[in-house]
C-alpha cells in the first residue's frame, strides 16, 4: 500500500508497483492508511515523510507498535534525511526494506521490490504489551543475595585470527516467580537505592568464579562498572579480596565505563579509575559515541579499549556514512593507543566489513549469544581448536 498526500505521486507509485507484477492500493491520509491496513493484510507499505497533519514519522512510529510489514520510506527531502529516518525506524523495530528518494525512479523501486519477502498475517504484533513488573527494593535486595541475578557471559573474538580472548559479563535476573526480568527494569532501581555496589560485586564474584575454572589463563572478563561504585570506599578492598579468593590477577578483569550520562567526570571518579589502571586492571570506554563526554574522557582517562556501540553497526553493510564513521572511530582509537572492539555484529558480512575497516575485536550474536555460566564450558569445548586447545571461531 502507498501512502502519499499528492494524488499524482500516489498514482505513479501504484502504477510502478503494478508494473512489477504486484497489486497495490493507495491512501491520501494517515487515517485512511491505517483503516485500510487494519482491514486488509499488506506485505509492504510505501510511506511518504512529508504530509500534512500526521506525517510519515508518526505513521512509522505507530507501525512499530502494531505491524511487521516491510516498509519503504520515500521523500524529496534528500538522502541524508531518509537514511536518518531509516536508522530511527529500524532502531524502533520497523522492518525497513529501503529508502526511495524523489524524484522517483522505476528501476530503483524495482530493485527494492525484488528484495521484498511475503510476511504472514499471523506475524502481526499484539498490542499493547503487559505493563512492566513492579519491582520493590526488598525484591531486588533478596534477588542479589540469592544470586537470582546471575551472570551471563558473551564471548569477545579477535578478528585477526578468530580466537576467543575474553568475555563480557552481563546481569540477568532469572526470577523463579516472574521469569526473566530485563536489566532495564532492575539496574536503575539498584542505582537509585544504593545497591549498585552489591550488584556489581555479585557479578564480579560470579564471573571470576567462572574464569578461574577455565584452564586458559590468557582469558579475561569485562564487567560494567558505574562510576559511583569506583569511588565507594568499600569497593577497593572487596575487589582485592575477590581476586585472592579466585586466584586471579588484575589483568584478568577489565572494567567497562559506560559513556552515557553526565558530560563531566569529577576528580574523585578520575582518581578511582586511575587507581584501577595502576593496579593492572584494563579500562574500556563502552558505548562510545552515544554520550556527550566522548572526547573529554578519551583525553583524561588512559583507556585500553574503545567499544563502538551497536547503533553504528546496524547499517554497516548498507550505509557508506556508517562505514566512514566507524573507520574514523577506529583511527581515533588507534591514535590513543587503544584496541577497538565493535559490538552488535549480527551477520557474516558485518564481520568482514568490520575487519576491513580496521576493528581489532568483535562481539555479537553472529559469533555467540550471551550464555549462562553453566553452558559456557561446553561451548568452549565445542569451539576449541585441536592444534592449540584454545577456543577459536572460523570467520568467513
PDB file of C-alpha atoms in Angstrom, residues 25 33 53 67 69 98 100 164 170 178 191 206 209 218 224 248 260 265 268 293 308 327 370 372 374-375:
ATOM      1  CA  UNK A  25      -3.728   0.210  -3.076  1.00  0.00           C
ATOM      2  CA  UNK A  33      -3.940   4.351   5.578  1.00  0.00           C
ATOM      3  CA  UNK A  53      -1.338  16.520   9.866  1.00  0.00           C
ATOM      4  CA  UNK A  67       2.714  -4.184  12.383  1.00  0.00           C
ATOM      5  CA  UNK A  69       5.003  -5.482   7.245  1.00  0.00           C
ATOM      6  CA  UNK A  98      14.941   0.599   1.959  1.00  0.00           C
ATOM      7  CA  UNK A 100      13.217   5.734  -2.209  1.00  0.00           C
ATOM      8  CA  UNK A 164      38.162 -16.009  21.824  1.00  0.00           C
ATOM      9  CA  UNK A 170      26.007  -9.302  31.660  1.00  0.00           C
ATOM     10  CA  UNK A 178       8.288 -13.877  37.360  1.00  0.00           C
ATOM     11  CA  UNK A 191      21.302   2.733  41.201  1.00  0.00           C
ATOM     12  CA  UNK A 206      30.277 -14.990  39.604  1.00  0.00           C
ATOM     13  CA  UNK A 209      34.467 -17.935  39.670  1.00  0.00           C
ATOM     14  CA  UNK A 218      45.052 -15.712  28.762  1.00  0.00           C
ATOM     15  CA  UNK A 224      30.441  -2.851  33.575  1.00  0.00           C
ATOM     16  CA  UNK A 248      43.170 -14.191  39.565  1.00  0.00           C
ATOM     17  CA  UNK A 260      26.198   7.658  28.556  1.00  0.00           C
ATOM     18  CA  UNK A 265      33.836  13.337  35.331  1.00  0.00           C
ATOM     19  CA  UNK A 268      37.296  11.504  42.747  1.00  0.00           C
ATOM     20  CA  UNK A 293      31.658  13.024  27.029  1.00  0.00           C
ATOM     21  CA  UNK A 308      31.959   1.033  19.165  1.00  0.00           C
ATOM     22  CA  UNK A 327      36.598   3.909  10.046  1.00  0.00           C
ATOM     23  CA  UNK A 370      25.321 -14.295  25.919  1.00  0.00           C
ATOM     24  CA  UNK A 372      24.801 -18.752  31.354  1.00  0.00           C
ATOM     25  CA  UNK A 374      26.668 -23.417  33.195  1.00  0.00           C
ATOM     26  CA  UNK A 375      26.768 -23.628  29.377  1.00  0.00           C
TER      27      UNK A 375
END
